[in-house]
Structure formats: structure tokens, C-alpha cells
Amino acid sequence: GDAVGLAALPIVTCFERSSGPGGVWRSDRFKGGVDNGGNGVNSSTNMYEALWTNGPKESMEFFDHTYLEHFGRAMPAYLPREHVL
């Protein structure tokens, strides 16, 4: 909680195609309904449910809140999708 530091941050606008944040890390495929052939229509921007990072978690974690602190246990160097959200 550094209120001065937070107040100095710029105001930004984020655009997300899905109903919530997460981009390709969300696992809500085929929630767009079905086409005329009965096939699922993907209205989201996600890749696939079994997605893993291609960079080590240490390059993504916050300096003042590590994955070890968050999960309370050691995590693999490359995280699966469910641990990124």
C-alpha cells in the first residue's frame, strides 16, 4: 500500500473481447453457441485449455508478491494456464 505510488500511476483503458480479463489464458472455449452443423462456435480469443507459459514464472511475478507467497508452495518454472490467471 503505497498511496503516493498508486496515485502516480497513469490511468489506462484495457479492451477485452471476453466477458472478463484473461485473454488467451481463459478457458471458456465454445461458449459462443453452435453453428448450423451443430459444431461449437468459438467466440473467445483463448488458445487451448492445456496452455503452458513459454517463459519462466520469475519473469512474470511481482517483485513484492512472488508465486511462492501466493500459492504457499514451490511451483514449476513454467506454469500451466490455471496458475497464470
PDB file of C-alpha atoms in Angstrom:
ATOM      1  CA  GLY A   1       0.000   0.000   0.000  1.00  0.00           C
ATOM      2  CA  ASP A   2       1.965   2.991  -1.178  1.00  0.00           C
ATOM      3  CA  ALA A   3      -0.840   5.526  -1.806  1.00  0.00           C
ATOM      4  CA  VAL A   4       1.524   8.086  -3.336  1.00  0.00           C
ATOM      5  CA  GLY A   5       2.919   5.486  -5.734  1.00  0.00           C
ATOM      6  CA  LEU A   6      -0.567   4.344  -6.715  1.00  0.00           C
ATOM      7  CA  ALA A   7      -1.694   7.926  -7.324  1.00  0.00           C
ATOM      8  CA  ALA A   8       1.282   8.441  -9.664  1.00  0.00           C
ATOM      9  CA  LEU A   9       0.246   5.562 -11.939  1.00  0.00           C
ATOM     10  CA  PRO A  10      -1.313   6.545 -15.267  1.00  0.00           C
ATOM     11  CA  ILE A  11      -4.973   5.930 -15.978  1.00  0.00           C
ATOM     12  CA  VAL A  12      -5.273   3.291 -18.686  1.00  0.00           C
ATOM     13  CA  THR A  13      -8.098   1.727 -20.650  1.00  0.00           C
ATOM     14  CA  CYS A  14      -8.000  -2.019 -21.336  1.00  0.00           C
ATOM     15  CA  PHE A  15     -10.045  -3.687 -24.043  1.00  0.00           C
ATOM     16  CA  GLU A  16     -11.068  -7.321 -23.649  1.00  0.00           C
ATOM     17  CA  ARG A  17     -13.148  -9.284 -26.112  1.00  0.00           C
ATOM     18  CA  SER A  18     -14.341 -11.763 -23.489  1.00  0.00           C
ATOM     19  CA  SER A  19     -16.686 -11.085 -20.604  1.00  0.00           C
ATOM     20  CA  GLY A  20     -13.682 -10.776 -18.260  1.00  0.00           C
ATOM     21  CA  PRO A  21      -9.914 -10.321 -18.358  1.00  0.00           C
ATOM     22  CA  GLY A  22      -7.510 -13.110 -19.219  1.00  0.00           C
ATOM     23  CA  GLY A  23      -7.114 -13.190 -22.992  1.00  0.00           C
ATOM     24  CA  VAL A  24      -5.654 -16.462 -24.256  1.00  0.00           C
ATOM     25  CA  TRP A  25      -5.332 -17.746 -20.692  1.00  0.00           C
ATOM     26  CA  ARG A  26      -9.089 -18.040 -20.190  1.00  0.00           C
ATOM     27  CA  SER A  27     -10.642 -21.440 -20.722  1.00  0.00           C
ATOM     28  CA  ASP A  28     -14.119 -20.625 -21.946  1.00  0.00           C
ATOM     29  CA  ARG A  29     -13.993 -22.060 -25.427  1.00  0.00           C
ATOM     30  CA  PHE A  30     -17.141 -22.721 -27.399  1.00  0.00           C
ATOM     31  CA  LYS A  31     -19.353 -20.512 -25.292  1.00  0.00           C
ATOM     32  CA  GLY A  32     -20.467 -18.714 -28.409  1.00  0.00           C
ATOM     33  CA  GLY A  33     -23.125 -21.285 -29.290  1.00  0.00           C
ATOM     34  CA  VAL A  34     -23.304 -23.647 -32.239  1.00  0.00           C
ATOM     35  CA  ASP A  35     -23.274 -23.224 -36.000  1.00  0.00           C
ATOM     36  CA  ASN A  36     -25.803 -24.712 -38.444  1.00  0.00           C
ATOM     37  CA  GLY A  37     -23.934 -28.040 -38.339  1.00  0.00           C
ATOM     38  CA  GLY A  38     -24.133 -28.279 -34.551  1.00  0.00           C
ATOM     39  CA  ASN A  39     -20.435 -27.524 -34.089  1.00  0.00           C
ATOM     40  CA  GLY A  40     -19.217 -25.307 -31.265  1.00  0.00           C
ATOM     41  CA  VAL A  41     -18.503 -21.734 -32.301  1.00  0.00           C
ATOM     42  CA  ASN A  42     -15.558 -20.182 -30.505  1.00  0.00           C
ATOM     43  CA  SER A  43     -16.339 -16.587 -29.628  1.00  0.00           C
ATOM     44  CA  SER A  44     -13.401 -16.196 -27.264  1.00  0.00           C
ATOM     45  CA  THR A  45      -9.773 -15.429 -28.020  1.00  0.00           C
ATOM     46  CA  ASN A  46      -8.255 -18.265 -25.992  1.00  0.00           C
ATOM     47  CA  MET A  47      -5.802 -20.772 -27.365  1.00  0.00           C
ATOM     48  CA  TYR A  48      -6.418 -24.073 -25.623  1.00  0.00           C
ATOM     49  CA  GLU A  49      -7.077 -25.379 -22.134  1.00  0.00           C
ATOM     50  CA  ALA A  50      -3.701 -27.140 -21.765  1.00  0.00           C
ATOM     51  CA  LEU A  51      -1.690 -23.964 -22.482  1.00  0.00           C
ATOM     52  CA  TRP A  52       1.576 -23.528 -20.528  1.00  0.00           C
ATOM     53  CA  THR A  53       3.808 -20.458 -20.408  1.00  0.00           C
ATOM     54  CA  ASN A  54       6.874 -20.366 -22.619  1.00  0.00           C
ATOM     55  CA  GLY A  55       8.765 -18.151 -20.190  1.00  0.00           C
ATOM     56  CA  PRO A  56       9.791 -18.780 -16.598  1.00  0.00           C
ATOM     57  CA  LYS A  57       7.416 -17.652 -13.843  1.00  0.00           C
ATOM     58  CA  GLU A  58      10.134 -15.467 -12.328  1.00  0.00           C
ATOM     59  CA  SER A  59       9.867 -13.145 -15.313  1.00  0.00           C
ATOM     60  CA  MET A  60       6.125 -12.664 -14.680  1.00  0.00           C
ATOM     61  CA  GLU A  61       5.820 -12.417 -10.906  1.00  0.00           C
ATOM     62  CA  PHE A  62       5.694  -9.185  -8.944  1.00  0.00           C
ATOM     63  CA  PHE A  63       8.839  -8.300  -7.013  1.00  0.00           C
ATOM     64  CA  ASP A  64       6.849  -7.819  -3.822  1.00  0.00           C
ATOM     65  CA  HIS A  65       4.493 -10.794  -4.226  1.00  0.00           C
ATOM     66  CA  THR A  66       6.059 -13.995  -5.531  1.00  0.00           C
ATOM     67  CA  TYR A  67       4.345 -17.149  -6.749  1.00  0.00           C
ATOM     68  CA  LEU A  68       5.740 -18.918  -3.690  1.00  0.00           C
ATOM     69  CA  GLU A  69       3.995 -16.380  -1.431  1.00  0.00           C
ATOM     70  CA  HIS A  70       0.781 -16.556  -3.461  1.00  0.00           C
ATOM     71  CA  PHE A  71       0.458 -20.337  -3.702  1.00  0.00           C
ATOM     72  CA  GLY A  72       2.271 -21.175  -0.463  1.00  0.00           C
ATOM     73  CA  ARG A  73       4.332 -23.876  -2.157  1.00  0.00           C
ATOM     74  CA  ALA A  74       7.007 -24.265  -4.811  1.00  0.00           C
ATOM     75  CA  MET A  75       5.724 -24.059  -8.381  1.00  0.00           C
ATOM     76  CA  PRO A  76       7.254 -25.341 -11.637  1.00  0.00           C
ATOM     77  CA  ALA A  77       9.406 -22.904 -13.619  1.00  0.00           C
ATOM     78  CA  TYR A  78       6.859 -22.897 -16.470  1.00  0.00           C
ATOM     79  CA  LEU A  79       3.278 -22.525 -15.295  1.00  0.00           C
ATOM     80  CA  PRO A  80       0.116 -24.112 -16.681  1.00  0.00           C
ATOM     81  CA  ARG A  81      -2.779 -21.873 -17.695  1.00  0.00           C
ATOM     82  CA  GLU A  82      -4.800 -22.364 -14.499  1.00  0.00           C
ATOM     83  CA  HIS A  83      -1.968 -20.895 -12.397  1.00  0.00           C
ATOM     84  CA  VAL A  84      -1.486 -17.818 -14.578  1.00  0.00           C
ATOM     85  CA  LEU A  85      -4.984 -16.429 -14.102  1.00  0.00           C
TER      86      LEU A  85
END
